[in-house]
Amino acid sequence: MTHAAPYPPFALPQRTLRVGAAATAPSDAGAVGHIVFDGEAPEARTGLSAERAAALGFTGKSGQTLVLTSAEGPVDVLVGGGDADALTTTVLRDLASHLARAVPSQEKLALVLPRADVPTAEAAAAALEGASLARYVYRIGEDGPEARLASLDLIVGEDAVDDARAGLARGLEIVKAAKLARDLAGTPGGILTATKLAGVAAELCPQAGLEVEIFDEQALIELGCGGLLGINLGSVEPPAMIKMVYRPEGEPTGKLTLVGKGIMYDAGGLALKPGDEVHATMKNDMTGAAAILGAMTALRALGCRAQVTGYLMCTDNMPSGSALRLGDIVVMRGGKTVEVINTDAEGRMVMADALVLATEEPVDAIIDIATLTGAAMRALGTEIAAVMGNNTGLLDQVKTAAERVDEPVWELPLAHRYRAELNSPIADLRNLGGVNAGSITAALFLEEFVAGKPWVHIDIAGTAQSGAAKKWINHGPTGFGARLLIDVALNFRAE
Ligand code: BES
Ligand code: ZN
Ligand code: MN
């Protein structure tokens, strides 16, 4: 067990965020945002002429903000909306984030929702996501003072009030899911152990209407999960496999299984990582698991009609006298043997057991999500996740969802021409390909365990963490995948 003494106690932040929609701003609003499109005069709403605004550096270009001074009443904020014809939910999410950042000391925000082709409910949810996620800063047990958002009120036409309220209610669920993923990914590995994460799931799942089952070391031995057990060998912390099931009311429209990498801290095992700063981010090597947990807690409230099962594969990856050796052979769930060439290629090992378990139940599609390879970050940077899969329809579902929630993905080829790099002379597979195309060979390894079922792999090694604040992302954990998976689940259809 981890020695508790030096650590702050583990606690998830408790947040209260009030939302509302009405035809006028509430009297307690601290700041009111007005979206002004390129070439539009701000005059009608704020009394400021276009010339005066331009003299102050504001022309309505997307990303610009201008905070107006006034002796009393709420602070008016002009938010540049860019091209009025290009207004989408993605743009609205961004604009709301600009408002939240323009007046960081204001805890009570209001925003005049512009009339657009976007359905009001979707626009309202996106605005809430943008403002609220932009104010997220990881801090253990509470939000930082820079991050507080007490309320968001949307100002809409009388006829749109009900739709806006409905959208805000959905937005609250989505934001809660994304923030949970960020909180969990931000919590250091010594504090959030596999056992602690299992405790979080055990507490949150019943509240969210999910079945939850925790598989401890003994249960994993009985299941023959040699990948997860093997990676756990070096740790004094026990492993945990968390299985969650969401069953919709009525006949499910399809069955989807999600598999998440839950490496609580990735030291590399005996293939120890160097002590550079990147490796201080390896506490987030469970972002895939966190994204699934976050997403699944929102499904019932959002009325998901598919059945969704989640497997979170949790352990840390530590070096020690009992750790897996380079060259060891382990037996995975289902009986395949793997020669462990590199203990730092641990994600694929823990995921494989769950992929096999997923195929053993009735399932229409499997999606896995993992901070799997540094190569994905090299190829696509920190804003785009890599996707690969064996089914174009399912890939399309993921790509469409990614676009809707603005968690971008790009497909890399699942190139079977590289498959031979995983051949081992002494086992069924080795866990390492050649020096190149590391994201592809990692995906090819996973594919060996899905038994031909429709499957998509999402590599979020680059997108799990941001080095800088931008729009609704801040420095630190992004929770990438939580909103994406919610959208996939809500729109899921069997291929
Ligand atoms: N968790 C890492 C991947 C990673 C690297 C995520 C950088 C975020 C930033 C993974 O377990 C790992 O160590 N991958 C190795 C694989 C290699 C040994 C084949 C890598 O990418 O170097
Ligand atoms: Zn890892
Ligand atoms: Mn690793």
Short mmCIF file of C-alpha atoms and ligand atoms in Angstrom, two decimals:
data_model
loop_
_atom_site.label_atom_id
_atom_site.label_comp_id
_atom_site.label_asym_id
_atom_site.label_seq_id
_atom_site.Cartn_x
_atom_site.Cartn_y
_atom_site.Cartn_z
CA MET A 1 0.00 0.00 0.00
CA THR A 2 1.07 3.55 -0.62
CA HIS A 3 2.41 5.25 2.49
CA ALA A 4 -0.23 7.89 3.15
CA ALA A 5 1.71 10.32 5.31
CA PRO A 6 3.14 12.80 2.79
CA TYR A 7 0.03 13.06 0.65
CA PRO A 8 -2.94 15.38 0.89
CA PRO A 9 -6.13 13.34 1.29
CA PHE A 10 -7.90 12.36 -1.90
CA ALA A 11 -11.09 14.32 -2.43
CA LEU A 12 -12.99 15.23 -5.56
CA PRO A 13 -13.93 18.92 -5.75
CA GLN A 14 -17.55 19.70 -4.95
CA ARG A 15 -18.91 22.32 -7.32
CA THR A 16 -22.15 24.16 -7.52
CA LEU A 17 -22.98 25.87 -10.76
CA ARG A 18 -26.35 27.57 -11.21
CA VAL A 19 -27.69 27.98 -14.71
CA GLY A 20 -30.66 29.86 -16.06
CA ALA A 21 -32.28 31.19 -19.20
CA ALA A 22 -34.59 34.19 -19.48
CA ALA A 23 -35.33 37.16 -21.69
CA THR A 24 -33.29 39.50 -19.50
CA ALA A 25 -30.11 39.19 -17.44
CA PRO A 26 -30.64 38.45 -13.73
CA SER A 27 -29.96 41.39 -11.43
CA ASP A 28 -26.96 39.69 -9.82
CA ALA A 29 -25.05 39.07 -13.07
CA GLY A 30 -21.48 40.34 -12.72
CA ALA A 31 -20.74 40.45 -16.43
CA VAL A 32 -22.88 40.23 -19.55
CA GLY A 33 -21.36 39.03 -22.80
CA HIS A 34 -22.58 40.39 -26.14
CA ILE A 35 -21.49 38.57 -29.26
CA VAL A 36 -20.73 41.07 -31.99
CA PHE A 37 -20.11 39.69 -35.46
CA ASP A 38 -17.50 40.95 -37.86
CA GLY A 39 -18.67 44.26 -39.34
CA GLU A 40 -21.64 44.56 -36.97
CA ALA A 41 -22.16 47.65 -34.79
CA PRO A 42 -22.22 46.98 -31.02
CA GLU A 43 -24.28 50.16 -30.59
CA ALA A 44 -27.78 48.80 -30.22
CA ARG A 45 -26.96 46.86 -27.07
CA THR A 46 -24.12 48.77 -25.49
CA GLY A 47 -24.26 52.34 -26.81
CA LEU A 48 -20.75 51.95 -28.19
CA SER A 49 -20.33 52.96 -31.83
CA ALA A 50 -18.45 50.72 -34.25
CA GLU A 51 -15.85 53.47 -34.73
CA ARG A 52 -15.23 53.83 -31.02
CA ALA A 53 -15.02 50.04 -30.61
CA ALA A 54 -12.54 49.88 -33.49
CA ALA A 55 -10.50 52.66 -31.87
CA LEU A 56 -10.33 50.40 -28.80
CA GLY A 57 -9.10 47.53 -30.96
CA PHE A 58 -12.40 45.66 -31.31
CA THR A 59 -13.81 44.91 -34.74
CA GLY A 60 -15.80 41.74 -34.07
CA LYS A 61 -13.10 39.40 -35.30
CA SER A 62 -13.38 35.97 -33.71
CA GLY A 63 -11.39 35.73 -30.49
CA GLN A 64 -11.42 39.47 -29.73
CA THR A 65 -12.96 40.68 -26.50
CA LEU A 66 -13.52 44.18 -25.16
CA VAL A 67 -14.47 44.78 -21.54
CA LEU A 68 -16.43 48.04 -21.25
CA THR A 69 -16.09 50.27 -18.25
CA SER A 70 -19.13 51.60 -16.46
CA ALA A 71 -19.61 53.08 -13.01
CA GLU A 72 -22.28 50.62 -11.98
CA GLY A 73 -24.26 47.56 -13.03
CA PRO A 74 -22.86 44.46 -14.66
CA VAL A 75 -19.74 44.72 -16.77
CA ASP A 76 -20.52 44.56 -20.47
CA VAL A 77 -18.17 42.41 -22.51
CA LEU A 78 -18.06 42.49 -26.29
CA VAL A 79 -17.08 39.12 -27.71
CA GLY A 80 -15.97 39.02 -31.33
CA GLY A 81 -18.14 36.49 -33.16
CA GLY A 82 -16.34 36.46 -36.51
CA ASP A 83 -18.39 35.57 -39.57
CA ALA A 84 -22.09 35.59 -38.64
CA ASP A 85 -22.82 32.91 -41.26
CA ALA A 86 -20.24 30.55 -39.79
CA LEU A 87 -21.82 30.26 -36.36
CA THR A 88 -21.82 26.61 -35.22
CA THR A 89 -21.93 24.93 -31.81
CA THR A 90 -18.13 24.73 -31.97
CA VAL A 91 -17.89 28.49 -32.51
CA LEU A 92 -20.41 29.19 -29.74
CA ARG A 93 -18.49 26.99 -27.31
CA ASP A 94 -15.34 28.95 -28.14
CA LEU A 95 -17.07 32.35 -27.83
CA ALA A 96 -18.41 31.49 -24.39
CA SER A 97 -14.89 30.50 -23.36
CA HIS A 98 -13.60 33.87 -24.53
CA LEU A 99 -16.19 35.59 -22.34
CA ALA A 100 -15.17 33.51 -19.32
CA ARG A 101 -11.51 34.38 -19.86
CA ALA A 102 -12.09 38.10 -20.53
CA VAL A 103 -13.45 38.73 -17.02
CA PRO A 104 -11.62 36.21 -14.81
CA SER A 105 -12.71 37.86 -11.57
CA GLN A 106 -16.42 37.64 -12.39
CA GLU A 107 -18.10 34.55 -10.95
CA LYS A 108 -21.59 35.28 -12.26
CA LEU A 109 -21.75 35.43 -16.01
CA ALA A 110 -24.56 36.09 -18.45
CA LEU A 111 -24.42 35.74 -22.21
CA VAL A 112 -26.79 37.01 -24.85
CA LEU A 113 -27.29 33.96 -27.05
CA PRO A 114 -27.28 35.08 -30.68
CA ARG A 115 -30.00 33.91 -33.06
CA ALA A 116 -28.50 31.23 -35.25
CA ASP A 117 -29.29 28.20 -37.35
CA VAL A 118 -28.08 26.04 -34.48
CA PRO A 119 -30.98 24.58 -32.43
CA THR A 120 -31.32 26.60 -29.22
CA ALA A 121 -30.84 23.63 -26.89
CA GLU A 122 -27.57 22.66 -28.58
CA ALA A 123 -26.38 26.25 -28.59
CA ALA A 124 -27.16 26.58 -24.87
CA ALA A 125 -25.30 23.37 -23.99
CA ALA A 126 -22.28 24.43 -26.04
CA ALA A 127 -22.19 27.89 -24.42
CA LEU A 128 -22.26 26.31 -20.97
CA GLU A 129 -19.50 23.88 -21.92
CA GLY A 130 -17.31 26.70 -23.21
CA ALA A 131 -17.71 29.01 -20.23
CA SER A 132 -17.54 26.32 -17.59
CA LEU A 133 -14.65 24.27 -18.99
CA ALA A 134 -12.60 27.44 -19.62
CA ARG A 135 -12.89 28.13 -15.91
CA TYR A 136 -11.61 24.70 -14.94
CA VAL A 137 -8.22 24.63 -13.20
CA TYR A 138 -7.09 21.44 -11.50
CA ARG A 139 -6.54 21.85 -7.81
CA ILE A 140 -6.89 19.06 -5.30
CA GLY A 141 -10.19 19.13 -3.41
CA GLU A 142 -11.46 22.46 -4.73
CA ASP A 143 -11.48 24.74 -7.74
CA GLY A 144 -8.77 27.36 -7.75
CA PRO A 145 -9.92 30.95 -7.07
CA GLU A 146 -9.13 31.79 -10.70
CA ALA A 147 -11.55 29.11 -11.81
CA ARG A 148 -14.72 29.81 -9.92
CA LEU A 149 -17.92 30.03 -11.92
CA ALA A 150 -20.99 30.42 -9.73
CA SER A 151 -23.60 30.92 -12.41
CA LEU A 152 -24.25 31.21 -16.12
CA ASP A 153 -27.42 32.83 -17.39
CA LEU A 154 -28.36 32.82 -21.04
CA ILE A 155 -30.38 35.67 -22.40
CA VAL A 156 -32.69 34.47 -25.16
CA GLY A 157 -35.97 35.41 -26.82
CA GLU A 158 -39.13 34.50 -24.86
CA ASP A 159 -39.92 31.73 -27.35
CA ALA A 160 -36.53 30.09 -26.79
CA VAL A 161 -36.46 30.02 -22.98
CA ASP A 162 -37.68 26.44 -22.59
CA ASP A 163 -35.28 25.05 -25.19
CA ALA A 164 -32.38 26.95 -23.67
CA ARG A 165 -33.18 25.58 -20.22
CA ALA A 166 -33.36 22.03 -21.58
CA GLY A 167 -30.02 22.53 -23.30
CA LEU A 168 -28.44 23.89 -20.14
CA ALA A 169 -29.64 20.88 -18.17
CA ARG A 170 -27.96 18.58 -20.68
CA GLY A 171 -24.89 20.79 -20.75
CA LEU A 172 -24.55 20.51 -16.97
CA GLU A 173 -24.34 16.71 -17.25
CA ILE A 174 -21.77 16.90 -20.03
CA VAL A 175 -19.65 19.45 -18.17
CA LYS A 176 -19.80 17.38 -14.99
CA ALA A 177 -18.55 14.34 -16.91
CA ALA A 178 -15.67 16.25 -18.52
CA LYS A 179 -14.64 17.82 -15.21
CA LEU A 180 -14.70 14.47 -13.46
CA ALA A 181 -12.34 13.12 -16.14
CA ARG A 182 -10.08 16.15 -15.65
CA ASP A 183 -10.11 15.85 -11.86
CA LEU A 184 -9.18 12.18 -11.99
CA ALA A 185 -6.47 12.66 -14.62
CA GLY A 186 -5.04 15.59 -12.67
CA THR A 187 -4.79 13.76 -9.38
CA PRO A 188 -1.22 12.53 -8.80
CA GLY A 189 -0.54 8.81 -8.97
CA GLY A 190 0.44 8.49 -5.32
CA ILE A 191 -2.95 9.83 -4.27
CA LEU A 192 -5.29 8.30 -6.83
CA THR A 193 -4.36 4.62 -6.77
CA ALA A 194 -6.23 1.89 -8.64
CA THR A 195 -8.01 1.03 -5.39
CA LYS A 196 -9.05 4.66 -4.90
CA LEU A 197 -10.36 4.92 -8.45
CA ALA A 198 -12.37 1.75 -7.85
CA GLY A 199 -13.77 3.47 -4.76
CA VAL A 200 -14.77 6.50 -6.82
CA ALA A 201 -16.53 4.25 -9.35
CA ALA A 202 -18.26 2.29 -6.59
CA GLU A 203 -19.59 5.53 -5.17
CA LEU A 204 -20.56 7.35 -8.36
CA CYS A 205 -21.98 4.50 -10.46
CA PRO A 206 -25.05 3.69 -8.33
CA GLN A 207 -25.89 7.42 -8.15
CA ALA A 208 -25.67 7.54 -11.94
CA GLY A 209 -27.81 4.44 -12.45
CA LEU A 210 -24.93 2.19 -13.51
CA GLU A 211 -24.11 -1.33 -12.40
CA VAL A 212 -20.55 -1.56 -11.15
CA GLU A 213 -18.32 -4.49 -10.34
CA ILE A 214 -14.75 -4.28 -9.05
CA PHE A 215 -12.37 -7.15 -9.86
CA ASP A 216 -9.49 -7.34 -7.37
CA GLU A 217 -6.24 -9.22 -7.81
CA GLN A 218 -7.78 -12.58 -6.88
CA ALA A 219 -10.68 -12.08 -9.29
CA LEU A 220 -8.23 -11.09 -12.05
CA ILE A 221 -6.22 -14.27 -11.42
CA GLU A 222 -9.42 -16.29 -11.77
CA LEU A 223 -10.17 -14.51 -15.06
CA GLY A 224 -6.64 -15.08 -16.31
CA CYS A 225 -5.99 -11.39 -16.99
CA GLY A 226 -2.24 -11.85 -17.39
CA GLY A 227 -1.72 -8.50 -19.10
CA LEU A 228 -3.04 -6.43 -16.21
CA LEU A 229 -1.52 -8.76 -13.58
CA GLY A 230 1.84 -8.76 -15.36
CA ILE A 231 2.12 -4.99 -15.48
CA ASN A 232 1.04 -4.80 -11.84
CA LEU A 233 3.82 -7.15 -10.68
CA GLY A 234 6.23 -4.32 -9.90
CA SER A 235 3.81 -2.36 -7.76
CA VAL A 236 2.98 -2.48 -4.07
CA GLU A 237 -0.45 -1.15 -5.06
CA PRO A 238 -2.97 -3.83 -6.06
CA PRO A 239 -4.59 -3.71 -9.51
CA ALA A 240 -8.29 -3.19 -10.16
CA MET A 241 -10.51 -3.88 -13.10
CA ILE A 242 -13.66 -1.79 -12.94
CA LYS A 243 -16.62 -3.01 -14.97
CA MET A 244 -19.61 -0.74 -15.39
CA VAL A 245 -22.86 -1.39 -17.25
CA TYR A 246 -25.47 1.10 -18.39
CA ARG A 247 -28.79 -0.49 -19.34
CA PRO A 248 -31.30 1.83 -20.97
CA GLU A 249 -34.98 1.58 -20.26
CA GLY A 250 -36.55 -0.53 -22.98
CA GLU A 251 -34.84 -2.55 -25.66
CA PRO A 252 -31.32 -1.18 -26.30
CA THR A 253 -30.68 0.19 -29.77
CA GLY A 254 -27.27 -1.47 -29.74
CA LYS A 255 -24.52 -2.77 -27.49
CA LEU A 256 -21.32 -0.80 -27.16
CA THR A 257 -18.32 -1.72 -24.99
CA LEU A 258 -15.69 0.83 -23.96
CA VAL A 259 -12.21 -0.16 -22.78
CA GLY A 260 -10.00 2.38 -21.00
CA LYS A 261 -6.31 2.43 -20.14
CA GLY A 262 -6.01 3.09 -16.43
CA ILE A 263 -2.30 3.34 -15.71
CA MET A 264 -2.40 5.40 -12.53
CA TYR A 265 1.26 6.29 -13.01
CA ASP A 266 3.55 5.07 -15.76
CA ALA A 267 7.16 4.88 -14.57
CA GLY A 268 7.94 2.54 -17.47
CA GLY A 269 8.43 -0.49 -15.23
CA LEU A 270 11.96 -1.93 -15.43
CA ALA A 271 12.30 0.00 -18.72
CA LEU A 272 12.34 3.04 -16.45
CA LYS A 273 11.55 6.39 -18.03
CA PRO A 274 14.10 9.22 -17.68
CA GLY A 275 13.43 11.92 -15.09
CA ASP A 276 12.38 14.68 -17.44
CA GLU A 277 9.28 16.80 -17.06
CA VAL A 278 7.13 14.88 -19.54
CA HIS A 279 7.18 12.03 -17.12
CA ALA A 280 5.62 14.08 -14.38
CA THR A 281 2.53 14.01 -16.61
CA MET A 282 2.40 10.21 -16.45
CA LYS A 283 -0.13 10.52 -13.63
CA ASN A 284 -2.54 11.14 -16.50
CA ASP A 285 -1.89 7.74 -18.07
CA MET A 286 -5.37 6.79 -16.87
CA THR A 287 -7.15 9.49 -18.88
CA GLY A 288 -8.80 6.86 -21.07
CA ALA A 289 -10.31 5.22 -18.00
CA ALA A 290 -11.26 8.61 -16.55
CA ALA A 291 -12.97 9.65 -19.79
CA ILE A 292 -15.06 6.47 -19.81
CA LEU A 293 -16.03 6.83 -16.15
CA GLY A 294 -16.95 10.48 -16.72
CA ALA A 295 -18.94 9.71 -19.88
CA MET A 296 -20.81 6.76 -18.41
CA THR A 297 -21.97 8.71 -15.36
CA ALA A 298 -23.89 11.03 -17.73
CA LEU A 299 -25.65 8.44 -19.91
CA ARG A 300 -28.84 7.95 -17.89
CA ALA A 301 -29.48 11.65 -17.39
CA LEU A 302 -28.95 12.20 -21.11
CA GLY A 303 -31.35 9.40 -22.05
CA CYS A 304 -28.86 7.19 -23.90
CA ARG A 305 -30.70 4.36 -25.68
CA ALA A 306 -27.75 2.06 -26.32
CA GLN A 307 -26.46 -0.41 -23.75
CA VAL A 308 -22.95 0.61 -22.76
CA THR A 309 -20.39 -1.49 -20.89
CA GLY A 310 -17.13 -0.04 -19.63
CA TYR A 311 -13.92 -1.79 -18.59
CA LEU A 312 -11.30 0.30 -16.79
CA MET A 313 -7.95 -1.46 -16.52
CA CYS A 314 -6.18 0.03 -13.54
CA THR A 315 -2.69 -0.35 -12.08
CA ASP A 316 0.49 1.63 -11.98
CA ASN A 317 3.57 0.55 -13.92
CA MET A 318 6.49 0.47 -11.49
CA PRO A 319 10.02 -0.92 -11.37
CA SER A 320 10.87 -3.19 -8.46
CA GLY A 321 12.38 -6.54 -7.57
CA SER A 322 9.09 -8.22 -8.35
CA ALA A 323 8.46 -6.35 -11.61
CA LEU A 324 7.90 -7.99 -14.97
CA ARG A 325 11.27 -8.59 -16.63
CA LEU A 326 12.08 -7.62 -20.19
CA GLY A 327 11.82 -10.88 -22.10
CA ASP A 328 9.22 -12.42 -19.78
CA ILE A 329 6.27 -14.20 -21.34
CA VAL A 330 2.77 -13.68 -19.96
CA VAL A 331 -0.52 -15.41 -20.73
CA MET A 332 -3.35 -13.05 -21.56
CA ARG A 333 -7.08 -13.54 -21.05
CA GLY A 334 -8.12 -15.98 -23.77
CA GLY A 335 -4.77 -17.79 -23.74
CA LYS A 336 -2.58 -15.83 -26.15
CA THR A 337 1.04 -15.56 -24.99
CA VAL A 338 3.00 -12.30 -25.22
CA GLU A 339 6.75 -11.80 -25.03
CA VAL A 340 7.34 -8.55 -23.16
CA ILE A 341 10.13 -6.80 -25.02
CA ASN A 342 9.52 -3.44 -23.35
CA THR A 343 7.72 -2.98 -20.03
CA ASP A 344 7.01 0.64 -21.01
CA ALA A 345 4.65 -0.64 -23.71
CA GLU A 346 2.29 -1.52 -20.87
CA GLY A 347 -0.93 0.08 -22.07
CA ARG A 348 -1.56 -2.50 -24.79
CA MET A 349 -0.94 -5.27 -22.24
CA VAL A 350 -3.61 -4.14 -19.79
CA MET A 351 -6.08 -3.25 -22.55
CA ALA A 352 -5.82 -6.63 -24.29
CA ASP A 353 -7.40 -8.56 -21.41
CA ALA A 354 -10.44 -6.28 -21.44
CA LEU A 355 -10.78 -6.43 -25.22
CA VAL A 356 -10.99 -10.22 -24.92
CA LEU A 357 -13.57 -9.95 -22.12
CA ALA A 358 -15.56 -7.55 -24.30
CA THR A 359 -15.70 -10.08 -27.14
CA GLU A 360 -17.00 -12.79 -24.82
CA GLU A 361 -20.33 -10.99 -24.32
CA PRO A 362 -22.90 -9.97 -26.95
CA VAL A 363 -21.48 -6.75 -28.39
CA ASP A 364 -22.03 -4.69 -31.55
CA ALA A 365 -18.93 -2.53 -31.27
CA ILE A 366 -15.86 -2.02 -29.10
CA ILE A 367 -14.10 1.31 -28.66
CA ASP A 368 -10.90 1.60 -26.67
CA ILE A 369 -9.31 4.81 -25.51
CA ALA A 370 -5.78 5.14 -24.19
CA THR A 371 -2.80 7.42 -23.73
CA LEU A 372 -0.99 4.73 -25.65
CA THR A 373 1.96 6.05 -27.64
CA GLY A 374 4.26 9.05 -27.64
CA ALA A 375 4.30 8.47 -31.41
CA ALA A 376 0.65 9.63 -31.64
CA MET A 377 1.66 12.91 -30.03
CA ARG A 378 4.62 13.25 -32.41
CA ALA A 379 2.41 12.61 -35.43
CA LEU A 380 -0.65 14.72 -34.58
CA GLY A 381 0.42 17.05 -31.77
CA THR A 382 -1.52 17.80 -28.63
CA GLU A 383 -4.84 18.85 -30.18
CA ILE A 384 -5.74 15.86 -32.37
CA ALA A 385 -6.12 12.26 -31.27
CA ALA A 386 -5.24 9.30 -33.51
CA VAL A 387 -7.92 6.79 -34.43
CA MET A 388 -7.61 3.42 -36.11
CA GLY A 389 -10.03 0.57 -36.51
CA ASN A 390 -11.30 -2.39 -38.48
CA ASN A 391 -14.72 -1.00 -39.42
CA THR A 392 -15.31 2.13 -41.49
CA GLY A 393 -18.88 2.62 -40.23
CA LEU A 394 -17.76 2.67 -36.61
CA LEU A 395 -14.80 4.90 -37.50
CA ASP A 396 -17.27 7.28 -39.13
CA GLN A 397 -19.40 7.32 -35.97
CA VAL A 398 -16.33 8.31 -33.92
CA LYS A 399 -15.21 10.95 -36.44
CA THR A 400 -18.68 12.51 -36.61
CA ALA A 401 -18.94 12.65 -32.83
CA ALA A 402 -15.44 14.13 -32.60
CA GLU A 403 -16.45 16.92 -34.93
CA ARG A 404 -19.66 17.65 -33.04
CA VAL A 405 -17.94 17.97 -29.66
CA ASP A 406 -14.73 19.52 -31.04
CA GLU A 407 -12.45 16.81 -29.71
CA PRO A 408 -10.68 16.27 -33.02
CA VAL A 409 -9.48 12.89 -34.29
CA TRP A 410 -7.55 11.86 -37.37
CA GLU A 411 -7.38 8.38 -38.80
CA LEU A 412 -4.05 6.63 -39.19
CA PRO A 413 -3.90 3.46 -41.30
CA LEU A 414 -4.22 0.14 -39.53
CA ALA A 415 -1.48 -1.10 -41.84
CA HIS A 416 -1.27 -4.87 -41.75
CA ARG A 417 1.95 -4.71 -43.73
CA TYR A 418 3.60 -3.89 -40.36
CA ARG A 419 1.94 -6.74 -38.51
CA ALA A 420 5.02 -9.00 -38.83
CA GLU A 421 6.91 -6.60 -36.54
CA LEU A 422 4.89 -8.08 -33.68
CA ASN A 423 5.92 -11.67 -34.40
CA SER A 424 7.82 -13.44 -31.63
CA PRO A 425 9.86 -16.61 -32.12
CA ILE A 426 8.88 -17.88 -28.67
CA ALA A 427 5.33 -16.57 -28.06
CA ASP A 428 2.18 -15.71 -30.04
CA LEU A 429 3.13 -12.01 -30.09
CA ARG A 430 5.69 -9.53 -28.84
CA ASN A 431 4.52 -6.29 -27.24
CA LEU A 432 6.77 -4.01 -29.27
CA GLY A 433 7.01 -3.24 -32.99
CA GLY A 434 9.93 -1.59 -34.75
CA VAL A 435 11.21 1.94 -34.11
CA ASN A 436 8.82 3.54 -36.62
CA ALA A 437 5.01 3.78 -36.83
CA GLY A 438 4.69 3.10 -33.11
CA SER A 439 1.02 4.14 -32.96
CA ILE A 440 0.14 1.76 -35.77
CA THR A 441 1.96 -1.27 -34.37
CA ALA A 442 0.35 -0.59 -30.96
CA ALA A 443 -3.08 -0.64 -32.62
CA LEU A 444 -2.17 -3.79 -34.55
CA PHE A 445 -1.34 -5.42 -31.22
CA LEU A 446 -4.76 -4.50 -29.82
CA GLU A 447 -6.50 -5.76 -32.95
CA GLU A 448 -5.23 -9.26 -32.19
CA PHE A 449 -7.60 -9.37 -29.22
CA VAL A 450 -10.90 -8.13 -30.69
CA ALA A 451 -11.82 -11.35 -32.53
CA GLY A 452 -12.85 -9.44 -35.65
CA LYS A 453 -15.62 -7.50 -33.87
CA PRO A 454 -16.19 -3.90 -35.07
CA TRP A 455 -13.57 -1.96 -33.16
CA VAL A 456 -12.02 1.50 -32.99
CA HIS A 457 -8.95 2.52 -31.03
CA ILE A 458 -8.47 6.14 -29.89
CA ASP A 459 -4.91 7.14 -28.94
CA ILE A 460 -5.07 10.24 -26.72
CA ALA A 461 -1.41 10.39 -25.66
CA GLY A 462 -1.10 13.89 -27.14
CA THR A 463 -4.50 15.32 -26.27
CA ALA A 464 -4.81 14.20 -22.63
CA GLN A 465 -2.73 17.13 -21.44
CA SER A 466 -2.38 20.73 -22.56
CA GLY A 467 0.69 22.85 -22.04
CA ALA A 468 -1.26 26.08 -22.32
CA ALA A 469 -4.66 27.66 -21.85
CA LYS A 470 -6.63 27.90 -25.07
CA LYS A 471 -10.36 28.39 -25.51
CA TRP A 472 -12.08 25.95 -23.12
CA ILE A 473 -8.90 24.04 -22.36
CA ASN A 474 -6.52 25.07 -19.61
CA HIS A 475 -2.99 24.08 -18.71
CA GLY A 476 -3.11 20.52 -17.41
CA PRO A 477 -5.53 17.63 -17.88
CA THR A 478 -8.07 18.06 -20.68
CA GLY A 479 -10.37 15.12 -19.96
CA PHE A 480 -10.25 14.48 -23.72
CA GLY A 481 -12.66 11.72 -24.65
CA ALA A 482 -15.38 12.18 -22.05
CA ARG A 483 -17.53 14.42 -24.25
CA LEU A 484 -16.58 12.43 -27.35
CA LEU A 485 -17.70 9.13 -25.84
CA ILE A 486 -20.96 10.62 -24.58
CA ASP A 487 -21.72 11.77 -28.11
CA VAL A 488 -20.77 8.40 -29.61
CA ALA A 489 -22.98 6.56 -27.11
CA LEU A 490 -25.99 8.86 -27.60
CA ASN A 491 -25.83 8.45 -31.39
CA PHE A 492 -24.67 4.83 -31.45
CA ARG A 493 -26.00 2.39 -34.02
CA ALA A 494 -24.88 -1.19 -34.51
CA GLU A 495 -22.75 -1.66 -37.65
N1 BES B 1 1.97 6.27 -21.53
C1 BES B 1 2.95 6.15 -22.54
C2 BES B 1 2.61 6.95 -23.78
C3 BES B 1 2.77 8.44 -23.66
C4 BES B 1 3.97 9.05 -23.96
C5 BES B 1 1.69 9.23 -23.31
C6 BES B 1 4.09 10.41 -23.88
C7 BES B 1 1.81 10.60 -23.22
C8 BES B 1 3.02 11.20 -23.51
C9 BES B 1 3.09 4.69 -22.97
O1 BES B 1 2.84 3.74 -22.00
C10 BES B 1 4.50 4.49 -23.37
O2 BES B 1 5.37 4.51 -22.54
N2 BES B 1 4.70 4.33 -24.67
C11 BES B 1 5.99 4.13 -25.22
C12 BES B 1 5.88 2.94 -26.12
C13 BES B 1 7.18 2.38 -26.54
C14 BES B 1 7.90 1.73 -25.38
C15 BES B 1 6.89 1.35 -27.61
C16 BES B 1 6.36 5.37 -26.01
O3 BES B 1 5.47 5.99 -26.60
O4 BES B 1 7.52 5.74 -25.99
ZN ZN B 2 1.61 4.33 -20.46
MN MN B 3 4.60 3.22 -20.88
#
